[in-house]
PDB file of C-alpha atoms in Angstrom:
ATOM      1  CA  MET A   1     323.264 -58.356 108.043  1.00  0.00           C
ATOM      2  CA  ASP A   2     321.787 -59.234 111.452  1.00  0.00           C
ATOM      3  CA  SER A   3     319.421 -62.241 111.336  1.00  0.00           C
ATOM      4  CA  SER A   4     316.668 -60.179 112.962  1.00  0.00           C
ATOM      5  CA  ASP A   5     317.090 -57.517 110.261  1.00  0.00           C
ATOM      6  CA  GLU A   6     316.836 -60.189 107.581  1.00  0.00           C
ATOM      7  CA  LEU A   7     313.684 -61.589 109.201  1.00  0.00           C
ATOM      8  CA  GLY A   8     312.187 -58.104 109.358  1.00  0.00           C
ATOM      9  CA  ARG A   9     312.969 -57.517 105.693  1.00  0.00           C
ATOM     10  CA  ARG A  10     311.332 -60.809 104.727  1.00  0.00           C
ATOM     11  CA  ASP A  11     308.244 -60.023 106.786  1.00  0.00           C
ATOM     12  CA  ARG A  12     307.924 -56.615 105.130  1.00  0.00           C
ATOM     13  CA  LYS A  13     308.253 -58.218 101.704  1.00  0.00           C
ATOM     14  CA  LYS A  14     305.490 -60.695 102.549  1.00  0.00           C
ATOM     15  CA  LEU A  15     303.203 -57.899 103.718  1.00  0.00           C
ATOM     16  CA  GLU A  16     303.916 -55.925 100.555  1.00  0.00           C
ATOM     17  CA  THR A  17     303.124 -58.927  98.349  1.00  0.00           C
ATOM     18  CA  ARG A  18     299.927 -59.654 100.237  1.00  0.00           C
ATOM     19  CA  ALA A  19     298.794 -56.032  99.929  1.00  0.00           C
ATOM     20  CA  ALA A  20     299.639 -55.982  96.209  1.00  0.00           C
ATOM     21  CA  LEU A  21     297.558 -59.122  95.628  1.00  0.00           C
ATOM     22  CA  GLU A  22     294.626 -57.568  97.496  1.00  0.00           C
ATOM     23  CA  ARG A  23     294.821 -54.391  95.414  1.00  0.00           C
ATOM     24  CA  ALA A  24     295.054 -56.327  92.146  1.00  0.00           C
ATOM     25  CA  ALA A  25     292.109 -58.557  93.052  1.00  0.00           C
ATOM     26  CA  LEU A  26     289.909 -55.591  93.957  1.00  0.00           C
ATOM     27  CA  ARG A  27     290.845 -53.619  90.859  1.00  0.00           C
ATOM     28  CA  LEU A  28     290.321 -56.491  88.449  1.00  0.00           C
ATOM     29  CA  VAL A  29     286.990 -57.555  89.952  1.00  0.00           C
ATOM     30  CA  ALA A  30     285.767 -53.952  89.970  1.00  0.00           C
ATOM     31  CA  GLU A  31     286.656 -53.709  86.266  1.00  0.00           C
ATOM     32  CA  ARG A  32     285.548 -57.140  84.996  1.00  0.00           C
ATOM     33  CA  GLY A  33     283.249 -58.672  87.588  1.00  0.00           C
ATOM     34  CA  LEU A  34     283.912 -61.558  89.934  1.00  0.00           C
ATOM     35  CA  ALA A  35     283.161 -64.364  87.470  1.00  0.00           C
ATOM     36  CA  ASP A  36     285.605 -63.018  84.879  1.00  0.00           C
ATOM     37  CA  VAL A  37     288.669 -62.820  87.122  1.00  0.00           C
ATOM     38  CA  THR A  38     290.854 -65.835  87.907  1.00  0.00           C
ATOM     39  CA  VAL A  39     293.616 -66.459  90.384  1.00  0.00           C
ATOM     40  CA  GLU A  40     296.006 -66.502  87.436  1.00  0.00           C
ATOM     41  CA  ASP A  41     294.820 -63.005  86.439  1.00  0.00           C
ATOM     42  CA  ILE A  42     295.450 -61.652  89.922  1.00  0.00           C
ATOM     43  CA  ALA A  43     298.857 -63.284  90.267  1.00  0.00           C
ATOM     44  CA  GLY A  44     299.885 -62.086  86.814  1.00  0.00           C
ATOM     45  CA  ALA A  45     298.959 -58.509  87.645  1.00  0.00           C
ATOM     46  CA  VAL A  46     301.469 -58.609  90.505  1.00  0.00           C
ATOM     47  CA  ASP A  47     304.032 -60.586  88.503  1.00  0.00           C
ATOM     48  CA  VAL A  48     303.993 -63.596  90.815  1.00  0.00           C
ATOM     49  CA  SER A  49     302.994 -67.218  90.250  1.00  0.00           C
ATOM     50  CA  SER A  50     299.653 -68.750  91.147  1.00  0.00           C
ATOM     51  CA  ARG A  51     301.541 -70.853  93.671  1.00  0.00           C
ATOM     52  CA  THR A  52     302.704 -67.670  95.379  1.00  0.00           C
ATOM     53  CA  PHE A  53     299.115 -66.409  95.417  1.00  0.00           C
ATOM     54  CA  PHE A  54     298.015 -69.538  97.271  1.00  0.00           C
ATOM     55  CA  ASN A  55     300.715 -68.949  99.863  1.00  0.00           C
ATOM     56  CA  TYR A  56     298.677 -65.910 100.924  1.00  0.00           C
ATOM     57  CA  PHE A  57     295.042 -66.673 100.075  1.00  0.00           C
ATOM     58  CA  PRO A  58     293.125 -69.935  99.593  1.00  0.00           C
ATOM     59  CA  THR A  59     290.745 -68.364  97.037  1.00  0.00           C
ATOM     60  CA  LYS A  60     290.280 -65.177  95.041  1.00  0.00           C
ATOM     61  CA  GLU A  61     287.338 -64.291  97.299  1.00  0.00           C
ATOM     62  CA  ASP A  62     289.644 -64.279 100.316  1.00  0.00           C
ATOM     63  CA  ALA A  63     291.957 -61.867  98.507  1.00  0.00           C
ATOM     64  CA  LEU A  64     289.002 -59.521  97.987  1.00  0.00           C
ATOM     65  CA  ILE A  65     288.087 -59.581 101.660  1.00  0.00           C
ATOM     66  CA  GLY A  66     291.745 -59.098 102.562  1.00  0.00           C
ATOM     67  CA  GLY A  67     292.550 -57.664 105.936  1.00  0.00           C
ATOM     68  CA  ASP A  68     295.226 -58.544 108.438  1.00  0.00           C
ATOM     69  CA  PRO A  69     294.987 -62.177 109.625  1.00  0.00           C
ATOM     70  CA  ALA A  70     296.040 -61.011 113.088  1.00  0.00           C
ATOM     71  CA  ALA A  71     293.484 -58.176 113.253  1.00  0.00           C
ATOM     72  CA  ALA A  72     291.038 -59.922 115.597  1.00  0.00           C
ATOM     73  CA  ALA A  73     293.800 -60.824 118.035  1.00  0.00           C
ATOM     74  CA  ASP A  74     295.189 -57.283 117.834  1.00  0.00           C
ATOM     75  CA  LEU A  75     291.795 -55.765 118.655  1.00  0.00           C
ATOM     76  CA  ARG A  76     291.444 -58.111 121.607  1.00  0.00           C
ATOM     77  CA  ARG A  77     294.911 -57.203 122.886  1.00  0.00           C
ATOM     78  CA  LYS A  78     294.135 -53.472 122.654  1.00  0.00           C
ATOM     79  CA  LEU A  79     290.798 -53.885 124.440  1.00  0.00           C
ATOM     80  CA  VAL A  80     292.309 -55.832 127.311  1.00  0.00           C
ATOM     81  CA  ALA A  81     294.930 -53.078 127.654  1.00  0.00           C
ATOM     82  CA  VAL A  82     292.287 -50.359 128.215  1.00  0.00           C
ATOM     83  CA  PRO A  83     292.103 -49.606 131.959  1.00  0.00           C
ATOM     84  CA  SER A  84     289.233 -51.435 133.662  1.00  0.00           C
ATOM     85  CA  ALA A  85     287.946 -48.130 135.060  1.00  0.00           C
ATOM     86  CA  VAL A  86     286.896 -47.135 131.514  1.00  0.00           C
ATOM     87  CA  PRO A  87     283.299 -48.248 130.812  1.00  0.00           C
ATOM     88  CA  THR A  88     283.147 -51.169 128.412  1.00  0.00           C
ATOM     89  CA  LEU A  89     281.261 -49.373 125.642  1.00  0.00           C
ATOM     90  CA  GLU A  90     283.748 -46.492 125.729  1.00  0.00           C
ATOM     91  CA  ALA A  91     286.653 -48.945 125.721  1.00  0.00           C
ATOM     92  CA  LEU A  92     285.238 -50.572 122.602  1.00  0.00           C
ATOM     93  CA  ARG A  93     284.838 -47.159 120.969  1.00  0.00           C
ATOM     94  CA  LEU A  94     288.493 -46.354 121.609  1.00  0.00           C
ATOM     95  CA  VAL A  95     289.661 -49.648 120.114  1.00  0.00           C
ATOM     96  CA  LEU A  96     287.358 -49.433 117.095  1.00  0.00           C
ATOM     97  CA  ARG A  97     288.361 -45.808 116.567  1.00  0.00           C
ATOM     98  CA  ASP A  98     291.945 -46.947 116.055  1.00  0.00           C
ATOM     99  CA  ALA A  99     290.657 -49.351 113.387  1.00  0.00           C
ATOM    100  CA  ALA A 100     288.680 -46.511 111.785  1.00  0.00           C
ATOM    101  CA  VAL A 101     291.801 -44.344 111.566  1.00  0.00           C
ATOM    102  CA  SER A 102     293.668 -47.201 109.874  1.00  0.00           C
ATOM    103  CA  ILE A 103     290.845 -47.669 107.357  1.00  0.00           C
ATOM    104  CA  GLN A 104     290.799 -43.931 106.623  1.00  0.00           C
ATOM    105  CA  GLU A 105     294.507 -44.100 105.794  1.00  0.00           C
ATOM    106  CA  GLN A 106     293.630 -46.665 103.106  1.00  0.00           C
ATOM    107  CA  ARG A 107     290.559 -44.756 101.940  1.00  0.00           C
ATOM    108  CA  GLU A 108     290.657 -45.551  98.226  1.00  0.00           C
ATOM    109  CA  GLN A 109     291.281 -49.258  98.697  1.00  0.00           C
ATOM    110  CA  TRP A 110     288.514 -49.573 101.272  1.00  0.00           C
ATOM    111  CA  LEU A 111     286.011 -47.683  99.140  1.00  0.00           C
ATOM    112  CA  LEU A 112     286.895 -49.982  96.255  1.00  0.00           C
ATOM    113  CA  ARG A 113     286.487 -53.031  98.510  1.00  0.00           C
ATOM    114  CA  LEU A 114     283.102 -51.883  99.783  1.00  0.00           C
ATOM    115  CA  GLY A 115     281.978 -51.231  96.211  1.00  0.00           C
ATOM    116  CA  VAL A 116     283.039 -54.737  95.178  1.00  0.00           C
ATOM    117  CA  PHE A 117     281.065 -56.199  98.094  1.00  0.00           C
ATOM    118  CA  GLU A 118     277.995 -54.243  97.053  1.00  0.00           C
ATOM    119  CA  GLN A 119     278.288 -55.453  93.449  1.00  0.00           C
ATOM    120  CA  ASN A 120     278.886 -59.079  94.484  1.00  0.00           C
ATOM    121  CA  PRO A 121     276.474 -60.209  97.228  1.00  0.00           C
ATOM    122  CA  SER A 122     277.930 -63.731  97.030  1.00  0.00           C
ATOM    123  CA  LEU A 123     280.891 -62.402  99.031  1.00  0.00           C
ATOM    124  CA  LEU A 124     278.747 -61.473 102.026  1.00  0.00           C
ATOM    125  CA  PRO A 125     278.795 -64.912 103.740  1.00  0.00           C
ATOM    126  CA  ARG A 126     282.609 -64.806 103.840  1.00  0.00           C
ATOM    127  CA  LEU A 127     282.494 -61.265 105.146  1.00  0.00           C
ATOM    128  CA  VAL A 128     280.028 -62.267 107.859  1.00  0.00           C
ATOM    129  CA  ALA A 129     282.212 -65.225 108.831  1.00  0.00           C
ATOM    130  CA  GLY A 130     285.202 -62.924 109.275  1.00  0.00           C
ATOM    131  CA  GLY A 131     283.107 -60.542 111.349  1.00  0.00           C
ATOM    132  CA  ALA A 132     281.970 -63.396 113.563  1.00  0.00           C
ATOM    133  CA  GLU A 133     285.581 -64.228 114.392  1.00  0.00           C
ATOM    134  CA  THR A 134     286.227 -60.620 115.402  1.00  0.00           C
ATOM    135  CA  GLU A 135     283.035 -60.579 117.484  1.00  0.00           C
ATOM    136  CA  ARG A 136     284.012 -63.745 119.343  1.00  0.00           C
ATOM    137  CA  SER A 137     287.472 -62.377 120.081  1.00  0.00           C
ATOM    138  CA  LEU A 138     286.156 -59.048 121.386  1.00  0.00           C
ATOM    139  CA  THR A 139     283.425 -60.753 123.399  1.00  0.00           C
ATOM    140  CA  ALA A 140     286.065 -62.843 125.151  1.00  0.00           C
ATOM    141  CA  ALA A 141     288.070 -59.688 125.893  1.00  0.00           C
ATOM    142  CA  VAL A 142     284.992 -57.908 127.276  1.00  0.00           C
ATOM    143  CA  ALA A 143     284.269 -60.862 129.552  1.00  0.00           C
ATOM    144  CA  GLU A 144     287.905 -60.867 130.662  1.00  0.00           C
ATOM    145  CA  ARG A 145     287.891 -57.206 131.684  1.00  0.00           C
ATOM    146  CA  SER A 146     284.348 -57.165 133.108  1.00  0.00           C
ATOM    147  CA  SER A 147     282.841 -58.610 136.253  1.00  0.00           C
ATOM    148  CA  ALA A 148     282.730 -62.347 136.783  1.00  0.00           C
ATOM    149  CA  GLY A 149     278.975 -62.417 136.253  1.00  0.00           C
ATOM    150  CA  SER A 150     279.075 -60.982 132.745  1.00  0.00           C
ATOM    151  CA  ALA A 151     279.544 -64.365 131.092  1.00  0.00           C
ATOM    152  CA  ALA A 152     276.322 -65.659 132.597  1.00  0.00           C
ATOM    153  CA  ASP A 153     274.112 -62.596 132.048  1.00  0.00           C
ATOM    154  CA  GLY A 154     275.044 -62.056 128.402  1.00  0.00           C
ATOM    155  CA  HIS A 155     276.499 -58.583 128.965  1.00  0.00           C
ATOM    156  CA  ALA A 156     279.707 -59.292 127.053  1.00  0.00           C
ATOM    157  CA  GLU A 157     277.812 -60.600 124.019  1.00  0.00           C
ATOM    158  CA  LEU A 158     275.347 -57.714 124.052  1.00  0.00           C
ATOM    159  CA  VAL A 159     277.792 -54.827 124.403  1.00  0.00           C
ATOM    160  CA  THR A 160     280.143 -56.291 121.784  1.00  0.00           C
ATOM    161  CA  ALA A 161     277.321 -56.831 119.285  1.00  0.00           C
ATOM    162  CA  VAL A 162     276.072 -53.276 119.841  1.00  0.00           C
ATOM    163  CA  ALA A 163     279.553 -51.789 119.376  1.00  0.00           C
ATOM    164  CA  LEU A 164     280.231 -53.716 116.173  1.00  0.00           C
ATOM    165  CA  THR A 165     276.813 -52.785 114.789  1.00  0.00           C
ATOM    166  CA  ALA A 166     277.675 -49.146 115.488  1.00  0.00           C
ATOM    167  CA  PHE A 167     280.926 -49.632 113.595  1.00  0.00           C
ATOM    168  CA  ARG A 168     279.096 -51.140 110.606  1.00  0.00           C
ATOM    169  CA  VAL A 169     276.634 -48.243 110.537  1.00  0.00           C
ATOM    170  CA  ALA A 170     279.503 -45.747 110.551  1.00  0.00           C
ATOM    171  CA  MET A 171     281.176 -47.687 107.725  1.00  0.00           C
ATOM    172  CA  MET A 172     277.979 -47.642 105.628  1.00  0.00           C
ATOM    173  CA  ARG A 173     277.584 -43.879 106.108  1.00  0.00           C
ATOM    174  CA  TRP A 174     281.257 -43.359 105.259  1.00  0.00           C
ATOM    175  CA  SER A 175     281.013 -45.458 102.106  1.00  0.00           C
ATOM    176  CA  ALA A 176     277.810 -43.745 100.956  1.00  0.00           C
ATOM    177  CA  ALA A 177     279.529 -40.362 101.339  1.00  0.00           C
ATOM    178  CA  ARG A 178     282.578 -41.652  99.410  1.00  0.00           C
ATOM    179  CA  GLY A 179     284.859 -41.351 102.401  1.00  0.00           C
ATOM    180  CA  GLU A 180     284.741 -37.587 102.750  1.00  0.00           C
ATOM    181  CA  PRO A 181     283.751 -37.347 106.427  1.00  0.00           C
ATOM    182  CA  LEU A 182     286.409 -38.940 108.587  1.00  0.00           C
ATOM    183  CA  LEU A 183     285.322 -42.444 109.535  1.00  0.00           C
ATOM    184  CA  ALA A 184     286.516 -41.871 113.104  1.00  0.00           C
ATOM    185  CA  ASP A 185     284.224 -38.829 113.392  1.00  0.00           C
ATOM    186  CA  LEU A 186     281.250 -40.812 112.098  1.00  0.00           C
ATOM    187  CA  LEU A 187     282.039 -43.536 114.612  1.00  0.00           C
ATOM    188  CA  ASP A 188     282.177 -41.002 117.446  1.00  0.00           C
ATOM    189  CA  ASP A 189     278.772 -39.686 116.363  1.00  0.00           C
ATOM    190  CA  VAL A 190     277.209 -43.148 116.385  1.00  0.00           C
ATOM    191  CA  PHE A 191     278.652 -43.975 119.807  1.00  0.00           C
ATOM    192  CA  SER A 192     277.496 -40.643 121.234  1.00  0.00           C
ATOM    193  CA  ARG A 193     273.952 -41.547 120.200  1.00  0.00           C
ATOM    194  CA  LEU A 194     274.312 -44.914 121.887  1.00  0.00           C
ATOM    195  CA  SER A 195     275.555 -43.271 125.081  1.00  0.00           C
ATOM    196  CA  ALA A 196     272.575 -40.906 125.001  1.00  0.00           C
ATOM    197  CA  GLY A 197     270.169 -43.842 124.822  1.00  0.00           C
ATOM    198  CA  LEU A 198     269.391 -43.507 121.100  1.00  0.00           C
ATOM    199  CA  PRO A 199     266.893 -40.644 121.381  1.00  0.00           C
ATOM    200  CA  ASP A 200     264.604 -40.230 118.378  1.00  0.00           C
ATOM    201  CA  PRO A 201     265.728 -37.427 116.026  1.00  0.00           C
ATOM    202  CA  ARG A 202     263.717 -34.268 116.493  1.00  0.00           C
ATOM    203  CA  PRO A 203     261.891 -32.892 113.455  1.00  0.00           C
ATOM    204  CA  PRO A 204     263.085 -29.457 112.346  1.00  0.00           C
ATOM    205  CA  ALA A 205     261.243 -26.551 113.932  1.00  0.00           C
ATOM    206  CA  PRO A 206     258.692 -24.796 111.634  1.00  0.00           C
ATOM    207  CA  SER A 207     260.034 -21.712 109.895  1.00  0.00           C
ATOM    208  CA  ALA A 208     259.086 -18.396 111.440  1.00  0.00           C
ATOM    209  CA  GLY A 209     255.716 -17.156 110.201  1.00  0.00           C
ATOM    210  CA  LEU A 210     254.637 -20.539 108.873  1.00  0.00           C
ATOM    211  CA  PRO A 211     252.066 -22.681 110.657  1.00  0.00           C
ATOM    212  CA  GLY A 212     253.162 -25.996 112.123  1.00  0.00           C
ATOM    213  CA  PRO A 213     251.505 -29.287 111.280  1.00  0.00           C
ATOM    214  CA  ARG A 214     247.762 -29.337 111.870  1.00  0.00           C
ATOM    215  CA  PRO A 215     246.502 -31.682 114.581  1.00  0.00           C
ATOM    216  CA  PRO A 216     244.496 -34.685 113.343  1.00  0.00           C
ATOM    217  CA  ALA A 217     240.756 -34.254 113.129  1.00  0.00           C
ATOM    218  CA  PRO A 218     238.822 -35.752 116.057  1.00  0.00           C
TER     219      PRO A 218
END
């Protein structure tokens, strides 16, 4: 066997083990609660040792958060690759849309993960820390592809924060609807509102034959 083939096989095996540990951690915590699940429980569910678990995650909480360790760098690479003629907010939408498609492909696991987060607020600081790393990476990419003055005027920080907030809103809507609308479509909807300047929603028009709301008394 070619050495590169052997390396590829080993890498795939590592990814499979990591994913299996994530799934086991989420399932067990969803069933028993965070306090009643140990690293030994998670490792045993995958038929590996606790030592093997620690080769992938420093704590059980990190296994619950999961995700690809190279995700932030991958998002940055994709953003830098978007042609500079594309407006920054649209470039961010394109990159985040790819992430949304990937999440949709793992719908059940992500819905389980989001449910575990909701049931265990103690996980939120770790989640926020991971999000901050992604935000820093994307901010650097925005500054790299934008004008030289963007670092000084805060444009890179602002547009990145807005885009990631839009992504979080789409994720919350997707989770609340149990993943039925495509996450990518929800993301497109949120970004279209941003591009339109976030106009206030219009109230529904009164039904025909019914009076509209009465004006306030003077």
